[in-house]
Coordinates of C-alpha atoms and ligand atoms in Angstrom, one line a residue:
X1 CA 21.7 -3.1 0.4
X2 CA 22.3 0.4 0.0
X3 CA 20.6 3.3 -2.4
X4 CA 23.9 2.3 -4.6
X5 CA 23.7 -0.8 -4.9
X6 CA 20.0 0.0 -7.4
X7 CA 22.4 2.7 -9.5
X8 CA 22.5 0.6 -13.1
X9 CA 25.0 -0.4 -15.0
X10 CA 25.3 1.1 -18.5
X11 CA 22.9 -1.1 -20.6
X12 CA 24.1 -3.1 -22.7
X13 CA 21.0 -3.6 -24.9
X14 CA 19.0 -1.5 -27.2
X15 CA 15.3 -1.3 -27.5
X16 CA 13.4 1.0 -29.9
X17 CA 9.9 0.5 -28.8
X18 CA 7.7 -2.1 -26.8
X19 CA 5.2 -2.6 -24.4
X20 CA 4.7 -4.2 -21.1
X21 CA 2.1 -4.4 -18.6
X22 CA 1.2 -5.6 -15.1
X23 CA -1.4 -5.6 -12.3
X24 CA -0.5 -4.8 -8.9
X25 CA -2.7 -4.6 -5.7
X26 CA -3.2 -2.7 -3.1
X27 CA -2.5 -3.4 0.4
X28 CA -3.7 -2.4 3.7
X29 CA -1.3 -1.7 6.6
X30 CA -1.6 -3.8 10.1
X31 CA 0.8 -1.6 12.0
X32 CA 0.8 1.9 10.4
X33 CA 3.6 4.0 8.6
X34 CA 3.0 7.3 9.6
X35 CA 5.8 10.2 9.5
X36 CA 8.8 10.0 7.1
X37 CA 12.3 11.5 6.3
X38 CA 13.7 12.8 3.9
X39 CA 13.7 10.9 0.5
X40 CA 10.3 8.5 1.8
X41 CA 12.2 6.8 4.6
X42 CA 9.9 5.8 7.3
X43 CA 10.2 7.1 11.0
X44 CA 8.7 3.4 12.0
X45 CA 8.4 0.0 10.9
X46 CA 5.1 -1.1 9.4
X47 CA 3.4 -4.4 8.0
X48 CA 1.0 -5.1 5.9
X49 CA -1.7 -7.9 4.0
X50 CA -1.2 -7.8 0.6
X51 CA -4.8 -7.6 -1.1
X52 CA -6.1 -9.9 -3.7
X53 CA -8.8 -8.1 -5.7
X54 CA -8.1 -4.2 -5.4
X55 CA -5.8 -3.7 -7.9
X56 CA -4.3 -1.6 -10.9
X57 CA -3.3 -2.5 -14.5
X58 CA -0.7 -0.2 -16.1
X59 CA 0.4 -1.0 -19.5
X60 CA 3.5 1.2 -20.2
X61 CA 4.5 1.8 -24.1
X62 CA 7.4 3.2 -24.9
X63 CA 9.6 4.3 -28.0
X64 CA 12.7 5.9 -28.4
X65 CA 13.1 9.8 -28.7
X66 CA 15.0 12.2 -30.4
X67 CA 16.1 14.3 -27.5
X68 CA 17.4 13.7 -23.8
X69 CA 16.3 16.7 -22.6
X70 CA 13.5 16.2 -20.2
X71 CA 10.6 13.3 -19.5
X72 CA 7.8 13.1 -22.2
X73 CA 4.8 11.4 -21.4
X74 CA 1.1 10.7 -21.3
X75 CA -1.3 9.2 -19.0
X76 CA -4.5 7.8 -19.6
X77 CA -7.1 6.7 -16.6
X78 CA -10.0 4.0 -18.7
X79 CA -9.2 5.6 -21.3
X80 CA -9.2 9.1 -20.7
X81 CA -6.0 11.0 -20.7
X82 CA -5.7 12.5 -17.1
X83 CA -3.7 15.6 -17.2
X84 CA -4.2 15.9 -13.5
X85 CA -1.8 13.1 -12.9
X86 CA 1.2 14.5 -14.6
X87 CA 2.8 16.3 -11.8
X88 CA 2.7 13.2 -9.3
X89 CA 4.8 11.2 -12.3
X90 CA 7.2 13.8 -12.9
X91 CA 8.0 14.2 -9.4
X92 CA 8.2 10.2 -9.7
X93 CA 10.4 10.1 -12.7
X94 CA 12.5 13.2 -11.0
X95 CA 13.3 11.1 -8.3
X96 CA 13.9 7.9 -9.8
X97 CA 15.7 9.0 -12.1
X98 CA 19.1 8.6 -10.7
X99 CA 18.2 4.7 -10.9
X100 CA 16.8 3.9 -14.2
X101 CA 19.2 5.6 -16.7
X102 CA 16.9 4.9 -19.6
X103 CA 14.2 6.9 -18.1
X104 CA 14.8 10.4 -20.7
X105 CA 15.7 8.4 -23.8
X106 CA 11.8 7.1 -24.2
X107 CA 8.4 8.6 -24.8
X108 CA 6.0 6.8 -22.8
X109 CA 2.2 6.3 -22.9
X110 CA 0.6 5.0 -19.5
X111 CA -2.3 3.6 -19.5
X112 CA -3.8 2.6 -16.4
X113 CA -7.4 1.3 -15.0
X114 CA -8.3 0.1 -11.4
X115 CA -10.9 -3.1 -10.8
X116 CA -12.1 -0.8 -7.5
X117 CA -14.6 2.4 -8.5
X118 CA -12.4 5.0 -8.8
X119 CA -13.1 8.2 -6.1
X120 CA -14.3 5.2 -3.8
X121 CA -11.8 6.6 -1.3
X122 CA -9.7 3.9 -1.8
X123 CA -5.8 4.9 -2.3
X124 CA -4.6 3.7 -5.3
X125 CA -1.6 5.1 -4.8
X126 CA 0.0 2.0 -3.6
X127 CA -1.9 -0.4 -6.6
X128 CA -0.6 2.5 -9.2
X129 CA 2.7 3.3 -8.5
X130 CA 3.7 -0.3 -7.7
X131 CA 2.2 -1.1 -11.4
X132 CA 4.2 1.3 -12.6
X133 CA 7.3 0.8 -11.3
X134 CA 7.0 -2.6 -12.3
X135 CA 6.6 -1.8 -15.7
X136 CA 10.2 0.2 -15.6
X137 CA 11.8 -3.0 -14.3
X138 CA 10.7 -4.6 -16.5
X139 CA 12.2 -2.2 -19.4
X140 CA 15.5 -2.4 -17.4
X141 CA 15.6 -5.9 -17.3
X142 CA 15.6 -6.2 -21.1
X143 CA 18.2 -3.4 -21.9
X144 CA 20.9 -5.5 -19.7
X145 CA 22.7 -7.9 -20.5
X146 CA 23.1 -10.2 -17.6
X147 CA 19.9 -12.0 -16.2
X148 CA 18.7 -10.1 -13.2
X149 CA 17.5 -12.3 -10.9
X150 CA 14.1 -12.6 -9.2
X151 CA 15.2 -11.1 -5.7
X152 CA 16.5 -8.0 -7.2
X153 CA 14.1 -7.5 -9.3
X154 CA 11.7 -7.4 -7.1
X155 CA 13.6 -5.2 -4.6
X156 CA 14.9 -3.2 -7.1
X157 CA 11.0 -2.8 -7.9
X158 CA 9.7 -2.1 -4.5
X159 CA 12.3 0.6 -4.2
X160 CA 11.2 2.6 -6.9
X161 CA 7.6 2.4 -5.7
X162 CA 8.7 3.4 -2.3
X163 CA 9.5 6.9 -4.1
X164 CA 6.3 7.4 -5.5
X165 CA 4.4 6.0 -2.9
X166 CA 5.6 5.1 0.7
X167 CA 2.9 2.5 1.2
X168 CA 3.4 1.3 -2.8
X169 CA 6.8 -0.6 -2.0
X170 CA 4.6 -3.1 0.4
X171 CA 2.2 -4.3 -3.1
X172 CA 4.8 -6.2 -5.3
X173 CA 4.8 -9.9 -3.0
X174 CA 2.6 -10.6 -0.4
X175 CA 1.1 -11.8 1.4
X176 CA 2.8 -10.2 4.4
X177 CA 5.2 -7.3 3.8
X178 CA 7.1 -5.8 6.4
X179 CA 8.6 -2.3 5.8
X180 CA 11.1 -0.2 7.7
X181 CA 14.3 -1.1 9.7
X182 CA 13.6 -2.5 13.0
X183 CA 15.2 -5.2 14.9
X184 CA 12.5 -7.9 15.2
X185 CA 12.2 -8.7 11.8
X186 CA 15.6 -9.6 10.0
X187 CA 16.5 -8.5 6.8
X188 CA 14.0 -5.9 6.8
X189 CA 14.6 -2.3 5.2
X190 CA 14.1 1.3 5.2
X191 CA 14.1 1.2 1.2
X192 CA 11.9 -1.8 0.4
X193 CA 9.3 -3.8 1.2
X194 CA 10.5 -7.4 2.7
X195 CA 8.4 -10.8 2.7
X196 CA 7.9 -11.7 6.3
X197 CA 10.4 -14.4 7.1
X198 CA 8.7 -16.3 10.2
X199 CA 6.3 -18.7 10.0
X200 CA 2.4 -18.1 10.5
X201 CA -0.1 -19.5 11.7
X202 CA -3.3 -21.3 9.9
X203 CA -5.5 -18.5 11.5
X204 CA -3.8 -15.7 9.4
X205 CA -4.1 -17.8 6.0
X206 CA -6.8 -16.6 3.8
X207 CA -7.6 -13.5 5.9
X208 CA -10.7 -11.7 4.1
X209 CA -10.9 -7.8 3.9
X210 CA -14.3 -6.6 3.3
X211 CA -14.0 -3.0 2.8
X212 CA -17.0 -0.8 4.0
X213 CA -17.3 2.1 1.3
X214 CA -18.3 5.0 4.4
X215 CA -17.2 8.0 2.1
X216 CA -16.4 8.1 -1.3
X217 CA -15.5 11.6 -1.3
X218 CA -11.8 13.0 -2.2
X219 CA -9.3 13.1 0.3
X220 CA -9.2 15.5 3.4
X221 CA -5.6 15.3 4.0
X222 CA -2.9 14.5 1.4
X223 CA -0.8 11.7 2.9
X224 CA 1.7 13.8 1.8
X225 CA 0.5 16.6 3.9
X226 CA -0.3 13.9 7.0
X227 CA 3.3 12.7 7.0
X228 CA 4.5 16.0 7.5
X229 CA 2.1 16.8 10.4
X230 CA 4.6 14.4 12.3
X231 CA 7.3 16.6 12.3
X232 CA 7.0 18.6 15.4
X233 CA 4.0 16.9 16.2
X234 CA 3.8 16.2 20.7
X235 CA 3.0 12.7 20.4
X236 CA 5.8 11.7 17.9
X237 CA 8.5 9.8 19.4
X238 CA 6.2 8.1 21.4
X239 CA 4.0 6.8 18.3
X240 CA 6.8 5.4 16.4
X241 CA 8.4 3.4 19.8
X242 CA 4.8 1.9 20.1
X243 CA 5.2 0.8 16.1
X244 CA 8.3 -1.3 17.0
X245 CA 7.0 -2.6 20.0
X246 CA 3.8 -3.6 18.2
X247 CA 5.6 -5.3 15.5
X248 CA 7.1 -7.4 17.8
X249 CA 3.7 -8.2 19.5
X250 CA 2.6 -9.1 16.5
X251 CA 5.3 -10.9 15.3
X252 CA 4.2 -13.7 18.3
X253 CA 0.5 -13.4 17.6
X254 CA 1.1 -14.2 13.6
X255 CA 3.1 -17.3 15.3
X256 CA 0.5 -18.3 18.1
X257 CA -2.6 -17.6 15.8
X258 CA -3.6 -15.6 18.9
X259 CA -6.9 -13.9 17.3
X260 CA -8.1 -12.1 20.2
X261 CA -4.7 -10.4 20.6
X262 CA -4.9 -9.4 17.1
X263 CA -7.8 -7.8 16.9
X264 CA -6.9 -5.8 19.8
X265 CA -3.5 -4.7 18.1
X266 CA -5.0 -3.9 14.6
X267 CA -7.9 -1.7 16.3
X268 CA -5.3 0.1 18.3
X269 CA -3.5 0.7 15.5
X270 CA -6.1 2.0 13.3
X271 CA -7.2 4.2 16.0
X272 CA -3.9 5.3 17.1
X273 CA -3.1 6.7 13.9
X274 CA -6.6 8.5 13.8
X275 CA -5.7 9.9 16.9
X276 CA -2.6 11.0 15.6
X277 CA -3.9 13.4 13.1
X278 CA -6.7 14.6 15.4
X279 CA -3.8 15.7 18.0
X280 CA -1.6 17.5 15.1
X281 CA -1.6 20.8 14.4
X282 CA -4.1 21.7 11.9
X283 CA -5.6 18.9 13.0
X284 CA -8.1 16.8 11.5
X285 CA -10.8 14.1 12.0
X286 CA -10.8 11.7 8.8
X287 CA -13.5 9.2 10.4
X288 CA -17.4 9.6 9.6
X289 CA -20.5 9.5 11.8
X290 CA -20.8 6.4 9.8
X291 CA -17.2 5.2 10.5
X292 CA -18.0 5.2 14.5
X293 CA -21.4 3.4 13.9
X294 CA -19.8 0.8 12.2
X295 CA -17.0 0.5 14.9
X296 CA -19.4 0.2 17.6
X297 CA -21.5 -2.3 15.6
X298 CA -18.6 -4.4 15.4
X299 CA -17.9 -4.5 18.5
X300 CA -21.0 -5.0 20.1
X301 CA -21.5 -8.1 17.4
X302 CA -18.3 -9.3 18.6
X303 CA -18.9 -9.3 22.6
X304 CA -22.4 -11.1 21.6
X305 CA -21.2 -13.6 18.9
X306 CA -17.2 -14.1 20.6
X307 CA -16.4 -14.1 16.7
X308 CA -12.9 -13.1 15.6
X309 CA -13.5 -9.9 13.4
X310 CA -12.2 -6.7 13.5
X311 CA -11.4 -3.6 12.1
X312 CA -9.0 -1.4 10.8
X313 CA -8.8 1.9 8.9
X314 CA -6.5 3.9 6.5
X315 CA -6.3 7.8 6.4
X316 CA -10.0 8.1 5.9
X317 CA -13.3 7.3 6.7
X318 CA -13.7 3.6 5.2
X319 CA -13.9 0.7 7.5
X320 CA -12.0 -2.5 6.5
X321 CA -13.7 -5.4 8.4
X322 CA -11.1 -8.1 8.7
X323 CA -11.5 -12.0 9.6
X324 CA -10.7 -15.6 9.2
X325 CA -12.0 -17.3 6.0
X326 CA -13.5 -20.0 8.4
X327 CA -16.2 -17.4 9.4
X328 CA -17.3 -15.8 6.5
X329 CA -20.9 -16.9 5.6
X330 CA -21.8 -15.5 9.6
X331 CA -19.9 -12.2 8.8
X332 CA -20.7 -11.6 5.7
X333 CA -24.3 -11.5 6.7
X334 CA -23.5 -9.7 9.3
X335 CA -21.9 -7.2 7.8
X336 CA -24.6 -7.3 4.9
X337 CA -27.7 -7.3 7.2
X338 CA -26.2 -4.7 9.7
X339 CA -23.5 -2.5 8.4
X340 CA -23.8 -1.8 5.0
X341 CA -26.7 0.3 5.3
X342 CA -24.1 2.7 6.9
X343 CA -22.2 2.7 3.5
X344 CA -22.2 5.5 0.8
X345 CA -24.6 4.0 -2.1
X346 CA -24.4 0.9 -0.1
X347 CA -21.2 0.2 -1.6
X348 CA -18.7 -2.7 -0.2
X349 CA -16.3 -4.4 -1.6
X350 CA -15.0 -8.1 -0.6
X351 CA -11.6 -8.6 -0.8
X352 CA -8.9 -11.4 1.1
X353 CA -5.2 -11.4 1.5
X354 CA -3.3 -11.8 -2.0
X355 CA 0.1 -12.9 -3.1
X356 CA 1.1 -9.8 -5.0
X357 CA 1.4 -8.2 -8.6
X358 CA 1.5 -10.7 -11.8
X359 CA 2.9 -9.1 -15.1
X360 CA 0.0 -9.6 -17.9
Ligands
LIG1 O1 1.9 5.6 1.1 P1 1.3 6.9 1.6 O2 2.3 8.0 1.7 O3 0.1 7.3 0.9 O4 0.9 6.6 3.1 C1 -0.1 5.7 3.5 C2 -0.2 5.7 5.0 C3 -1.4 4.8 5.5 O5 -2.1 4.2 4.5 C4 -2.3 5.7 6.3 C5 -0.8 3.7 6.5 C6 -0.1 2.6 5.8 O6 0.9 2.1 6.4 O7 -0.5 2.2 4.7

């Protein structure tokens, strides 16, 4: 597939007004994507759990304008109309435009909510733009006139989120998405988000994500702003090697059901890409006090216990504790009894590996 190949046809069907809406999740990376080209490519490979309970719900209305001038539309957050938002959606529209012909013919009204406290440092960039672009198939799969099928669509759908949010095009399936052309995985894609193919192991069913709420505060570092600080940065070339070769680690453990191994290669990652933006220039330290308590908790309760848990972290300062379902009721108290009095407000939320977004 090629950027072409999701260039519609005319439509062949009209629509005056309607509404859809779905719920997409969020997802959290296992080897990182960090650095892009042009146009959101990645500069490496990365994979990711889908998640099960952090999600959005976008219901997208839409009626038929007068003019084709330009985008027109509203966005609402629980409610609220969130002016804020706008220019991220018309960079999104801007560049999906060439894609989904239909896009300046409608006004739309986007209303959106998240089941995860919003400002808890959470992205929802990948939950909302994955919603959203959903919603847009789903427009374009009624104007045309021959059945699209499931595959496309759901390409066709990870795709567009890729352009509004890198990270977005790895929340429509789950439960493991692989992202980014590389040569262990086949059919994967620089342009969209592809199940993984190979089989996996019992140990990696059911995976539970509790995420540690360290900082609730608004971002330090755009990811937008982070991507870039790969350009130029010393370290580069060598990062994105060590993503290929670590997929392909992977790729074995999630066949052996080798735990130990995988908690070594998520940590690494995690830590890797921390140490990434710490060695770029500005550069920038996106963990806590309370991130590195929690780290060292972990792994202190792991040496004493031999229990398979681990952690891994996004670009910020919350921890997400990751481990078989099997040994929940011991981590969970754990976690409870130990680490979430290192949490902002005590805040945590428990989530598990999910199969991707449902339309509603
Ligand atoms: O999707 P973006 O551009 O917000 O980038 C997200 C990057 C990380 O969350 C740090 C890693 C990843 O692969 O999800």
């Amino acid at each position: 597939m090629t950027e072409k190949d999701f260039i519609p046809k005319p439509y062949s069907n009209t629509l005056e007004a309607g509404q859809v809406t779905w719920e997409s999740p969020s997802n959290i990376a296992l080897v990182k994507y960090w650095g892009k080209k042009k146009n959101q490519i990645p500069e490496n490979p990365s994979i990711s759990f889908t998640l099960n309970n952090c999600k959005t719900i976008t219901s997208l209305s839409f009626s038929k304008k007068e003019n084709h001038d330009g985008f027109s539309f509203e966005i609402y957050l629980d409610d609220e109309i969130k002016g804020d938002f706008k220019p991220k959606i018309q960079t999104f529209f801007e560049r999906i435009e060439e894609y989904l012909s239909f896009l300046k013919t409608y006004h739309f009204e986007i209303r959106t909510t998240n089941t995860f406290p919003h400002s808890s440092g959470i992205a929802s960039s990948a939950s909302g733009m994955s919603a959203l672009a959903l919603c847009l198939m789903s427009i374009e799969r009624s104007l045309g006139e021959v059945e699209m099928t499931e595959v496309f669509f759901n390409q066709k759908a990870s795709f567009l989120a890729r352009l509004g949010s890198g990270s977005a095009c790895r929340s429509i399936e789950g439960d493991l998405i692989v992202w980014g052309e590389n040569d262990v995985i086949a059919g994967s894609s620089d342009l969209y988000g592809v199940k993984y193919p190979y089989e996996v192991h019992e140990n990696f069913k059911d995976y539970q994500d509790t995420i540690l709420l360290v900082d609730k505060g608004e971002k330090q570092v755009s990811s937008t702003v982070g991507h870039n600080l790969m350009h130029g940065h010393p370290y580069a070339q060598n990062r994105f090697n060590q993503a290929h070769d670590n997929l392909k680690k992977l790729k074995s453990i999630l066949a052996s059901g080798d735990l130990d191994q995988f908690n070594l290669l998520v940590e690494s990652e995690a830590l890797t890409l921390h140490a990434m933006m710490m060695a770029s220039m500005p550069y920038f330290i996106l963990m806590k006090p309370n991130t590195l308590k929690i780290i060292n908790k972990i792994w202190q309760f792991r040496e004493e216990t031999g229990m398979p848990i681990s952690f891994t972290l996004d670009a910020g300062a919350n921890v997400h504790v990751l481990y078989p379902k099997q040994n929940t009721h011991k981590i969970l108290e754990f976690i409870k009894n130990e680490l979430v009095a290192y949490c902002q407000n005590e805040q945590y939320i428990c989530d598990q590996i999910g199969f991707g977004a449902n339309q509603l």
